[in-house]
mmCIF file of C-alpha atoms in Angstrom:
data_model
loop_
_atom_site.group_PDB
_atom_site.id
_atom_site.type_symbol
_atom_site.label_atom_id
_atom_site.label_comp_id
_atom_site.label_asym_id
_atom_site.label_seq_id
_atom_site.Cartn_x
_atom_site.Cartn_y
_atom_site.Cartn_z
ATOM 1 C CA MET A 235 0.000 0.000 0.000
ATOM 2 C CA ALA A 236 1.409 3.412 -0.999
ATOM 3 C CA GLN A 237 2.335 5.817 1.754
ATOM 4 C CA ASN A 238 2.190 9.600 1.963
ATOM 5 C CA GLY A 239 5.902 9.807 1.135
ATOM 6 C CA SER A 240 5.070 9.033 -2.494
ATOM 7 C CA ASP A 241 3.049 12.239 -2.862
ATOM 8 C CA ALA A 242 5.868 13.974 -4.730
ATOM 9 C CA LYS A 243 5.633 11.361 -7.487
ATOM 10 C CA ARG A 244 1.987 12.080 -8.168
ATOM 11 C CA PRO A 245 1.172 14.398 -11.081
ATOM 12 C CA LYS A 246 -0.611 17.680 -10.599
ATOM 13 C CA LEU A 247 -4.373 17.648 -11.090
ATOM 14 C CA ALA A 248 -4.123 19.402 -14.471
ATOM 15 C CA ASP A 249 -1.656 16.779 -15.705
ATOM 16 C CA GLU A 250 -3.786 13.964 -14.306
ATOM 17 C CA LEU A 251 -6.793 15.384 -16.133
ATOM 18 C CA ALA A 252 -4.848 15.633 -19.396
ATOM 19 C CA MET A 253 -3.750 11.999 -19.147
ATOM 20 C CA PHE A 254 -7.305 10.983 -18.281
ATOM 21 C CA ASP A 255 -8.698 12.848 -21.300
ATOM 22 C CA GLU A 256 -6.231 11.083 -23.611
ATOM 23 C CA VAL A 257 -8.019 7.779 -22.972
ATOM 24 C CA PHE A 258 -11.444 8.934 -24.183
ATOM 25 C CA PRO A 259 -10.645 8.896 -27.947
ATOM 26 C CA MET A 260 -9.451 5.315 -27.523
ATOM 27 C CA LEU A 261 -12.843 4.381 -26.074
ATOM 28 C CA MET A 262 -14.621 6.144 -28.921
ATOM 29 C CA ASN A 263 -12.454 4.202 -31.358
ATOM 30 C CA ASP A 264 -13.556 0.977 -29.664
ATOM 31 C CA LEU A 265 -17.159 2.022 -30.277
ATOM 32 C CA GLU A 266 -16.537 2.720 -33.952
ATOM 33 C CA LYS A 267 -15.061 -0.761 -34.383
ATOM 34 C CA HIS A 268 -18.460 -2.207 -33.503
ATOM 35 C CA GLY A 269 -19.866 -0.424 -36.548
ATOM 36 C CA VAL A 270 -17.110 -1.829 -38.762
ATOM 37 C CA ARG A 271 -17.615 -5.359 -37.402
ATOM 38 C CA ASP A 272 -21.396 -5.225 -37.832
ATOM 39 C CA PRO A 273 -22.102 -2.954 -40.845
ATOM 40 C CA GLU A 274 -25.882 -3.192 -40.477
ATOM 41 C CA THR A 275 -25.587 -1.379 -37.116
ATOM 42 C CA SER A 276 -23.323 1.400 -38.416
ATOM 43 C CA GLY A 277 -26.126 3.980 -38.349
ATOM 44 C CA ALA A 278 -26.851 3.263 -34.681
ATOM 45 C CA VAL A 279 -23.146 3.302 -33.832
ATOM 46 C CA ALA A 280 -22.731 6.716 -35.474
ATOM 47 C CA TRP A 281 -25.705 8.002 -33.481
ATOM 48 C CA PHE A 282 -24.358 6.542 -30.226
ATOM 49 C CA LYS A 283 -20.971 8.132 -30.857
ATOM 50 C CA ARG A 284 -22.663 11.510 -31.221
ATOM 51 C CA ALA A 285 -24.593 10.903 -27.987
ATOM 52 C CA ALA A 286 -21.417 9.946 -26.139
ATOM 53 C CA LEU A 287 -19.434 12.926 -27.427
ATOM 54 C CA TYR A 288 -22.243 15.285 -26.382
ATOM 55 C CA ASN A 289 -22.920 13.856 -22.928
ATOM 56 C CA VAL A 290 -19.831 12.185 -21.497
ATOM 57 C CA PRO A 291 -16.608 14.253 -21.682
ATOM 58 C CA HIS A 292 -17.785 17.749 -20.677
ATOM 59 C CA GLY A 293 -18.191 17.486 -16.902
ATOM 60 C CA LYS A 294 -15.647 18.223 -14.177
ATOM 61 C CA LYS A 295 -14.658 14.533 -14.272
ATOM 62 C CA ASN A 296 -13.942 14.493 -10.535
ATOM 63 C CA ARG A 297 -15.490 11.033 -10.204
ATOM 64 C CA GLY A 298 -13.422 9.496 -12.978
ATOM 65 C CA ILE A 299 -10.131 11.062 -11.968
ATOM 66 C CA SER A 300 -10.732 9.974 -8.372
ATOM 67 C CA VAL A 301 -10.364 6.338 -9.463
ATOM 68 C CA VAL A 302 -6.852 7.096 -10.714
ATOM 69 C CA GLN A 303 -5.878 9.276 -7.768
ATOM 70 C CA THR A 304 -7.123 6.711 -5.265
ATOM 71 C CA TYR A 305 -5.211 3.971 -7.051
ATOM 72 C CA ARG A 306 -2.034 6.059 -6.833
ATOM 73 C CA HIS A 307 -2.584 6.408 -3.072
ATOM 74 C CA LEU A 308 -2.948 2.637 -2.705
ATOM 75 C CA VAL A 309 -0.193 1.331 -4.974
ATOM 76 C CA GLU A 310 3.465 2.330 -4.851
ATOM 77 C CA ASP A 311 4.907 2.995 -8.328
ATOM 78 C CA PRO A 312 1.923 1.751 -10.366
ATOM 79 C CA THR A 313 2.659 0.504 -13.877
ATOM 80 C CA GLU A 314 1.523 2.523 -16.871
ATOM 81 C CA GLU A 315 -0.695 -0.373 -17.938
ATOM 82 C CA ASN A 316 -2.502 -0.386 -14.598
ATOM 83 C CA LEU A 317 -2.865 3.399 -14.666
ATOM 84 C CA LYS A 318 -4.451 3.028 -18.103
ATOM 85 C CA ILE A 319 -6.911 0.497 -16.672
ATOM 86 C CA ALA A 320 -7.669 2.844 -13.771
ATOM 87 C CA ARG A 321 -8.455 5.570 -16.292
ATOM 88 C CA VAL A 322 -10.720 3.238 -18.249
ATOM 89 C CA LEU A 323 -12.601 2.422 -15.034
ATOM 90 C CA GLY A 324 -12.756 6.145 -14.319
ATOM 91 C CA TRP A 325 -14.365 6.688 -17.702
ATOM 92 C CA GLY A 326 -16.765 3.893 -16.780
ATOM 93 C CA VAL A 327 -17.894 6.071 -13.873
ATOM 94 C CA GLU A 328 -18.226 9.038 -16.227
ATOM 95 C CA PHE A 329 -20.375 6.986 -18.631
ATOM 96 C CA LEU A 330 -22.519 5.930 -15.679
ATOM 97 C CA GLN A 331 -22.882 9.568 -14.660
ATOM 98 C CA ALA A 332 -23.855 10.556 -18.208
ATOM 99 C CA TYR A 333 -26.455 7.774 -18.346
ATOM 100 C CA PHE A 334 -28.029 8.996 -15.116
ATOM 101 C CA LEU A 335 -27.997 12.651 -16.190
ATOM 102 C CA VAL A 336 -29.527 12.077 -19.633
ATOM 103 C CA ALA A 337 -32.409 10.175 -18.024
ATOM 104 C CA ASP A 338 -32.708 12.576 -15.081
ATOM 105 C CA ASP A 339 -32.969 15.606 -17.375
ATOM 106 C CA ILE A 340 -35.907 14.019 -19.191
ATOM 107 C CA MET A 341 -37.676 13.161 -15.934
ATOM 108 C CA ASP A 342 -37.094 16.638 -14.500
ATOM 109 C CA GLN A 343 -37.750 18.372 -17.835
ATOM 110 C CA SER A 344 -34.513 20.267 -17.328
ATOM 111 C CA ILE A 345 -33.320 22.897 -19.779
ATOM 112 C CA THR A 346 -29.528 22.965 -19.672
ATOM 113 C CA ARG A 347 -26.773 20.683 -18.494
ATOM 114 C CA ARG A 348 -23.061 21.488 -18.316
ATOM 115 C CA GLY A 349 -23.589 24.809 -20.060
ATOM 116 C CA GLN A 350 -25.443 23.444 -23.095
ATOM 117 C CA PRO A 351 -29.023 22.370 -23.871
ATOM 118 C CA CYS A 352 -29.935 18.990 -22.420
ATOM 119 C CA TRP A 353 -29.477 16.135 -24.893
ATOM 120 C CA TYR A 354 -33.211 15.459 -25.195
ATOM 121 C CA LYS A 355 -33.711 19.144 -26.070
ATOM 122 C CA GLN A 356 -31.801 18.663 -29.330
ATOM 123 C CA GLU A 357 -34.345 19.035 -32.138
ATOM 124 C CA ASP A 358 -33.658 15.637 -33.714
ATOM 125 C CA VAL A 359 -33.259 13.760 -30.417
ATOM 126 C CA SER A 360 -36.274 14.250 -28.143
ATOM 127 C CA LEU A 361 -37.303 10.994 -26.429
ATOM 128 C CA THR A 362 -34.751 8.977 -28.398
ATOM 129 C CA ALA A 363 -32.569 10.170 -25.519
ATOM 130 C CA ILE A 364 -34.169 7.467 -23.357
ATOM 131 C CA ASN A 365 -32.606 4.785 -25.539
ATOM 132 C CA ASP A 366 -29.365 6.755 -25.623
ATOM 133 C CA SER A 367 -29.192 6.601 -21.829
ATOM 134 C CA PHE A 368 -29.447 2.797 -22.099
ATOM 135 C CA PHE A 369 -26.594 2.870 -24.600
ATOM 136 C CA LEU A 370 -24.390 4.900 -22.267
ATOM 137 C CA GLU A 371 -24.916 2.347 -19.523
ATOM 138 C CA SER A 372 -24.316 -0.673 -21.776
ATOM 139 C CA THR A 373 -21.028 0.849 -22.959
ATOM 140 C CA ILE A 374 -19.639 0.403 -19.445
ATOM 141 C CA TYR A 375 -19.932 -3.370 -19.622
ATOM 142 C CA GLN A 376 -18.361 -3.468 -23.082
ATOM 143 C CA MET A 377 -15.410 -1.520 -21.659
ATOM 144 C CA LEU A 378 -15.035 -3.827 -18.673
ATOM 145 C CA LYS A 379 -15.134 -6.914 -20.893
ATOM 146 C CA LYS A 380 -12.459 -5.538 -23.230
ATOM 147 C CA TYR A 381 -10.026 -4.150 -20.670
ATOM 148 C CA ILE A 382 -10.281 -6.198 -17.468
ATOM 149 C CA ARG A 383 -11.925 -9.545 -18.310
ATOM 150 C CA GLU A 384 -8.664 -11.384 -17.532
ATOM 151 C CA GLN A 385 -8.037 -9.517 -14.254
ATOM 152 C CA PRO A 386 -8.733 -11.193 -10.891
ATOM 153 C CA TYR A 387 -10.915 -8.250 -9.847
ATOM 154 C CA TYR A 388 -13.190 -8.413 -12.923
ATOM 155 C CA VAL A 389 -16.164 -9.957 -11.126
ATOM 156 C CA ASN A 390 -15.853 -7.603 -8.138
ATOM 157 C CA VAL A 391 -15.793 -4.570 -10.429
ATOM 158 C CA LEU A 392 -18.658 -5.849 -12.581
ATOM 159 C CA GLU A 393 -20.806 -6.567 -9.526
ATOM 160 C CA LEU A 394 -19.929 -3.177 -8.053
ATOM 161 C CA PHE A 395 -21.157 -1.309 -11.148
ATOM 162 C CA LEU A 396 -24.366 -3.368 -11.183
ATOM 163 C CA GLU A 397 -24.972 -2.836 -7.472
ATOM 164 C CA VAL A 398 -24.339 0.904 -7.622
ATOM 165 C CA ASN A 399 -26.613 1.217 -10.643
ATOM 166 C CA TYR A 400 -29.404 -0.482 -8.656
ATOM 167 C CA GLN A 401 -28.754 1.747 -5.637
ATOM 168 C CA THR A 402 -28.898 4.888 -7.750
ATOM 169 C CA VAL A 403 -32.128 4.075 -9.565
ATOM 170 C CA THR A 404 -33.603 3.262 -6.149
ATOM 171 C CA GLY A 405 -32.628 6.743 -4.988
ATOM 172 C CA GLN A 406 -34.079 8.246 -8.154
ATOM 173 C CA CYS A 407 -37.363 6.480 -7.406
ATOM 174 C CA LEU A 408 -37.404 7.909 -3.873
ATOM 175 C CA ASP A 409 -36.711 11.349 -5.338
ATOM 176 C CA MET A 410 -39.362 11.192 -8.056
ATOM 177 C CA THR A 411 -42.097 9.726 -5.858
ATOM 178 C CA THR A 412 -41.487 12.344 -3.176
ATOM 179 C CA ALA A 413 -41.812 15.158 -5.725
ATOM 180 C CA LEU A 414 -45.461 15.088 -6.811
ATOM 181 C CA PRO A 415 -46.584 16.681 -10.119
ATOM 182 C CA GLU A 416 -46.742 20.473 -10.439
ATOM 183 C CA GLY A 417 -49.060 22.162 -7.978
ATOM 184 C CA ASN A 418 -49.515 19.083 -5.739
ATOM 185 C CA VAL A 419 -47.469 20.020 -2.702
ATOM 186 C CA ASP A 420 -47.294 17.541 0.161
ATOM 187 C CA PHE A 421 -44.741 18.732 2.676
ATOM 188 C CA THR A 422 -45.448 15.842 5.075
ATOM 189 C CA GLN A 423 -42.776 13.776 3.285
ATOM 190 C CA PHE A 424 -40.269 16.625 3.224
ATOM 191 C CA THR A 425 -38.317 15.516 6.281
ATOM 192 C CA MET A 426 -34.582 15.385 6.860
ATOM 193 C CA GLU A 427 -34.861 11.597 7.227
ATOM 194 C CA ARG A 428 -36.450 11.258 3.781
ATOM 195 C CA TYR A 429 -33.997 13.732 2.296
ATOM 196 C CA SER A 430 -31.036 11.803 3.714
ATOM 197 C CA ALA A 431 -32.354 8.570 2.216
ATOM 198 C CA ILE A 432 -32.714 10.156 -1.236
ATOM 199 C CA VAL A 433 -29.202 11.574 -1.090
ATOM 200 C CA LYS A 434 -27.618 8.354 0.115
ATOM 201 C CA TRP A 435 -29.164 6.182 -2.577
ATOM 202 C CA LYS A 436 -29.336 8.630 -5.496
ATOM 203 C CA THR A 437 -25.971 10.373 -5.187
ATOM 204 C CA ALA A 438 -23.545 9.160 -2.540
ATOM 205 C CA PHE A 439 -22.995 5.573 -3.665
ATOM 206 C CA TYR A 440 -22.096 6.330 -7.281
ATOM 207 C CA SER A 441 -20.434 9.707 -6.806
ATOM 208 C CA PHE A 442 -18.228 8.887 -3.829
ATOM 209 C CA TYR A 443 -18.084 5.227 -2.884
ATOM 210 C CA LEU A 444 -17.893 3.819 -6.432
ATOM 211 C CA PRO A 445 -14.658 5.567 -7.589
ATOM 212 C CA VAL A 446 -12.780 4.679 -4.406
ATOM 213 C CA ALA A 447 -14.099 1.099 -4.287
ATOM 214 C CA LEU A 448 -13.034 0.520 -7.907
ATOM 215 C CA ALA A 449 -9.464 1.549 -7.086
ATOM 216 C CA MET A 450 -9.511 -0.576 -3.941
ATOM 217 C CA HIS A 451 -10.504 -3.682 -5.913
ATOM 218 C CA MET A 452 -7.786 -2.933 -8.472
ATOM 219 C CA ALA A 453 -5.259 -2.695 -5.626
ATOM 220 C CA GLY A 454 -6.387 -6.045 -4.224
ATOM 221 C CA ILE A 455 -8.313 -4.568 -1.294
ATOM 222 C CA SER A 456 -11.644 -6.356 -1.270
ATOM 223 C CA ASP A 457 -12.168 -7.238 2.401
ATOM 224 C CA ASP A 458 -15.438 -6.222 4.026
ATOM 225 C CA ASP A 459 -13.833 -4.187 6.818
ATOM 226 C CA SER A 460 -11.883 -1.879 4.498
ATOM 227 C CA HIS A 461 -14.872 -1.335 2.216
ATOM 228 C CA SER A 462 -17.162 -0.720 5.190
ATOM 229 C CA ARG A 463 -14.796 1.932 6.540
ATOM 230 C CA ALA A 464 -14.491 3.615 3.164
ATOM 231 C CA LYS A 465 -18.244 3.502 2.588
ATOM 232 C CA ASN A 466 -19.019 5.041 5.998
ATOM 233 C CA ILE A 467 -16.792 8.044 5.263
ATOM 234 C CA LEU A 468 -17.779 8.431 1.617
ATOM 235 C CA LEU A 469 -21.539 8.260 2.177
ATOM 236 C CA GLN A 470 -21.259 11.101 4.685
ATOM 237 C CA MET A 471 -19.193 13.014 2.154
ATOM 238 C CA GLY A 472 -21.885 12.352 -0.455
ATOM 239 C CA HIS A 473 -24.515 13.851 1.830
ATOM 240 C CA PHE A 474 -22.354 16.949 2.254
ATOM 241 C CA PHE A 475 -21.914 17.165 -1.535
ATOM 242 C CA GLN A 476 -25.653 16.939 -2.260
ATOM 243 C CA VAL A 477 -26.480 19.674 0.255
ATOM 244 C CA GLN A 478 -23.995 21.841 -1.639
ATOM 245 C CA ASP A 479 -25.688 20.907 -4.907
ATOM 246 C CA ASP A 480 -29.092 21.901 -3.538
ATOM 247 C CA TYR A 481 -27.700 25.217 -2.344
ATOM 248 C CA LEU A 482 -26.069 25.910 -5.724
ATOM 249 C CA ASP A 483 -29.296 25.024 -7.552
ATOM 250 C CA CYS A 484 -30.887 28.031 -5.843
ATOM 251 C CA TYR A 485 -27.969 30.412 -5.314
ATOM 252 C CA GLY A 486 -25.350 29.371 -7.869
ATOM 253 C CA LYS A 487 -24.823 31.317 -11.084
ATOM 254 C CA PRO A 488 -26.029 29.348 -14.139
ATOM 255 C CA GLU A 489 -22.959 30.365 -16.129
ATOM 256 C CA VAL A 490 -20.771 28.887 -13.369
ATOM 257 C CA ILE A 491 -22.680 25.728 -12.402
ATOM 258 C CA GLY A 492 -23.584 24.954 -16.032
ATOM 259 C CA LYS A 493 -27.330 24.611 -15.570
ATOM 260 C CA ILE A 494 -30.434 26.564 -14.669
ATOM 261 C CA GLY A 495 -31.641 25.495 -11.234
ATOM 262 C CA THR A 496 -35.220 24.235 -11.171
ATOM 263 C CA ASP A 497 -35.550 22.460 -7.792
ATOM 264 C CA ILE A 498 -38.258 24.855 -6.579
ATOM 265 C CA GLU A 499 -40.365 24.476 -9.727
ATOM 266 C CA ASP A 500 -39.787 20.705 -9.799
ATOM 267 C CA ASN A 501 -41.079 20.195 -6.238
ATOM 268 C CA LYS A 502 -37.761 18.674 -5.148
ATOM 269 C CA CYS A 503 -37.277 17.453 -1.596
ATOM 270 C CA GLY A 504 -34.055 19.450 -1.288
ATOM 271 C CA TRP A 505 -32.051 20.567 1.710
ATOM 272 C CA LEU A 506 -33.188 24.199 1.478
ATOM 273 C CA ILE A 507 -36.915 23.489 1.573
ATOM 274 C CA VAL A 508 -36.538 20.818 4.280
ATOM 275 C CA LYS A 509 -34.474 23.180 6.430
ATOM 276 C CA ALA A 510 -36.945 26.017 5.762
ATOM 277 C CA LEU A 511 -39.856 23.874 6.931
ATOM 278 C CA GLU A 512 -37.956 23.110 10.146
ATOM 279 C CA ILE A 513 -37.491 26.752 11.136
ATOM 280 C CA ALA A 514 -40.253 28.708 9.334
ATOM 281 C CA SER A 515 -43.270 30.266 11.019
ATOM 282 C CA LYS A 516 -46.809 29.082 10.190
ATOM 283 C CA GLU A 517 -47.277 32.123 7.958
ATOM 284 C CA GLN A 518 -44.057 31.440 6.083
ATOM 285 C CA ILE A 519 -44.985 27.775 5.612
ATOM 286 C CA GLU A 520 -48.303 28.836 4.075
ATOM 287 C CA ILE A 521 -46.419 31.030 1.590
ATOM 288 C CA LEU A 522 -44.169 28.089 0.724
ATOM 289 C CA LYS A 523 -47.174 25.786 0.254
ATOM 290 C CA ALA A 524 -48.844 28.292 -2.051
ATOM 291 C CA ASN A 525 -45.799 28.880 -4.239
ATOM 292 C CA TYR A 526 -43.539 25.814 -4.175
ATOM 293 C CA ALA A 527 -43.682 23.410 -7.141
ATOM 294 C CA ARG A 528 -45.126 25.964 -9.550
ATOM 295 C CA LYS A 529 -43.508 26.753 -12.878
ATOM 296 C CA ASP A 530 -44.093 30.456 -12.412
ATOM 297 C CA GLU A 531 -41.207 32.868 -11.876
ATOM 298 C CA LEU A 532 -43.235 35.020 -9.488
ATOM 299 C CA CYS A 533 -43.925 31.960 -7.305
ATOM 300 C CA VAL A 534 -40.249 31.026 -7.382
ATOM 301 C CA GLN A 535 -39.297 34.504 -6.202
ATOM 302 C CA LYS A 536 -41.808 34.293 -3.334
ATOM 303 C CA VAL A 537 -40.195 31.046 -2.173
ATOM 304 C CA LYS A 538 -36.754 32.621 -2.407
ATOM 305 C CA ALA A 539 -38.013 35.618 -0.436
ATOM 306 C CA VAL A 540 -38.940 33.276 2.441
ATOM 307 C CA TYR A 541 -35.504 31.663 2.177
ATOM 308 C CA LYS A 542 -33.976 35.123 2.505
ATOM 309 C CA GLU A 543 -36.109 35.954 5.564
ATOM 310 C CA LEU A 544 -34.880 32.731 7.166
ATOM 311 C CA ASP A 545 -31.264 33.523 6.197
ATOM 312 C CA LEU A 546 -30.823 30.103 4.640
ATOM 313 C CA GLU A 547 -27.576 31.263 3.060
ATOM 314 C CA GLY A 548 -26.179 31.846 6.528
ATOM 315 C CA VAL A 549 -27.632 28.577 7.816
ATOM 316 C CA TYR A 550 -25.971 26.788 4.900
ATOM 317 C CA ARG A 551 -22.570 28.414 5.480
ATOM 318 C CA LYS A 552 -22.601 27.239 9.103
ATOM 319 C CA TYR A 553 -23.668 23.763 8.007
ATOM 320 C CA GLU A 554 -20.850 23.654 5.445
ATOM 321 C CA ASP A 555 -18.169 24.583 7.983
ATOM 322 C CA ASP A 556 -19.525 22.214 10.639
ATOM 323 C CA SER A 557 -19.882 19.339 8.189
ATOM 324 C CA TYR A 558 -16.357 19.701 6.854
ATOM 325 C CA ARG A 559 -14.959 19.685 10.372
ATOM 326 C CA ASP A 560 -17.013 16.589 11.262
ATOM 327 C CA LEU A 561 -15.898 14.886 8.059
ATOM 328 C CA ILE A 562 -12.198 15.410 8.745
ATOM 329 C CA LYS A 563 -12.722 14.085 12.278
ATOM 330 C CA LEU A 564 -14.460 10.989 10.873
ATOM 331 C CA ILE A 565 -11.601 10.407 8.434
ATOM 332 C CA ASN A 566 -8.972 10.669 11.155
ATOM 333 C CA GLU A 567 -10.835 8.335 13.498
ATOM 334 C CA THR A 568 -12.206 5.627 11.208
ATOM 335 C CA SER A 569 -10.087 5.241 8.052
ATOM 336 C CA GLY A 570 -8.128 2.371 9.612
ATOM 337 C CA ASN A 571 -5.314 1.113 7.366
ATOM 338 C CA LEU A 572 -6.540 3.054 4.352
ATOM 339 C CA PRO A 573 -4.491 6.179 3.526
ATOM 340 C CA LYS A 574 -6.307 9.212 4.935
ATOM 341 C CA ASP A 575 -5.284 11.249 1.893
ATOM 342 C CA ILE A 576 -7.729 9.264 -0.261
ATOM 343 C CA PHE A 577 -10.593 10.867 1.615
ATOM 344 C CA ILE A 578 -8.988 14.219 2.387
ATOM 345 C CA ASP A 579 -8.265 14.768 -1.335
ATOM 346 C CA PHE A 580 -11.944 14.139 -2.075
ATOM 347 C CA ALA A 581 -13.077 16.469 0.713
ATOM 348 C CA LYS A 582 -10.786 19.291 -0.436
ATOM 349 C CA LYS A 583 -12.202 19.063 -3.977
ATOM 350 C CA ILE A 584 -15.730 19.767 -2.837
ATOM 351 C CA PHE A 585 -15.297 22.081 0.182
ATOM 352 C CA LYS A 586 -16.426 25.642 -0.654
ATOM 353 C CA ARG A 587 -17.028 24.658 -4.272
ATOM 354 C CA GLU A 588 -19.009 26.989 -6.522
ATOM 355 C CA LYS A 589 -20.010 24.499 -9.218
#
């Protein structure tokens, strides 16, 4: 297991990102070969390539790069071949993320994603995007078969992707069934307990545990104790991350976060509304009931006015500072034999983020 003394050997984030990006064309080339091998599917392959190029490589890629960075923390002097495999697995996480986002944007009727119109908003795409999300997911298993089928960790990695996929769609179900259609506001389900469940299942497993667990399996760390320790820390980190996301949906600048926030209009059980319901007066709650979940800008502004009266920005800032401190304490106390820097690197990436 690599120790902190090897930090100097690790590339800077910008260099790591550049090396990560170099792998993507190789994966696109693999896709094109399917069209050559089966000419009757060439039209579909060309379409899928366009879908992948539009939806996969334009995010921050924190999840994908984290596979590589975690692997470097765990293995002293990793070979170039194994670093390549780590990058492929990282792109597997990015394809998974793209699959979730394409489907999520349709369900939420979102407008923009990563600074451009959502894929389904393309004039010639529309609901074909549903099938494209299936393609993005299926690509992951093609990648795993090609690059790690002969590795001893193949089954563990394959099962991990399948399990995390199931966990995430479970969280999506919790999210969608809590958010009733426009105008049907039922705040009785908008509790911190329900919110925490949505976050854990919809976001934390795939965004935080998955990248680290992939690197752990690659490094030969597959024991239950190590994975339990990592999961405990990373699920708490995922909760912290989603609260940030909810805050940025309301207060972030669209040109910075890459999308137009619509949680209020979409009746989302987000951290801001749950926290507001905990501390608001009866009069303020009535205003929220009358204006939440309505696709009307005036209603949205009335909800935000209540948020301002409650100083939710200040409440969030305190939460952010307290949560980061608690997270570092958890890392120091429970990481066991795993390098603490795995988790601290992750935490530093997201603390005080603006997008």
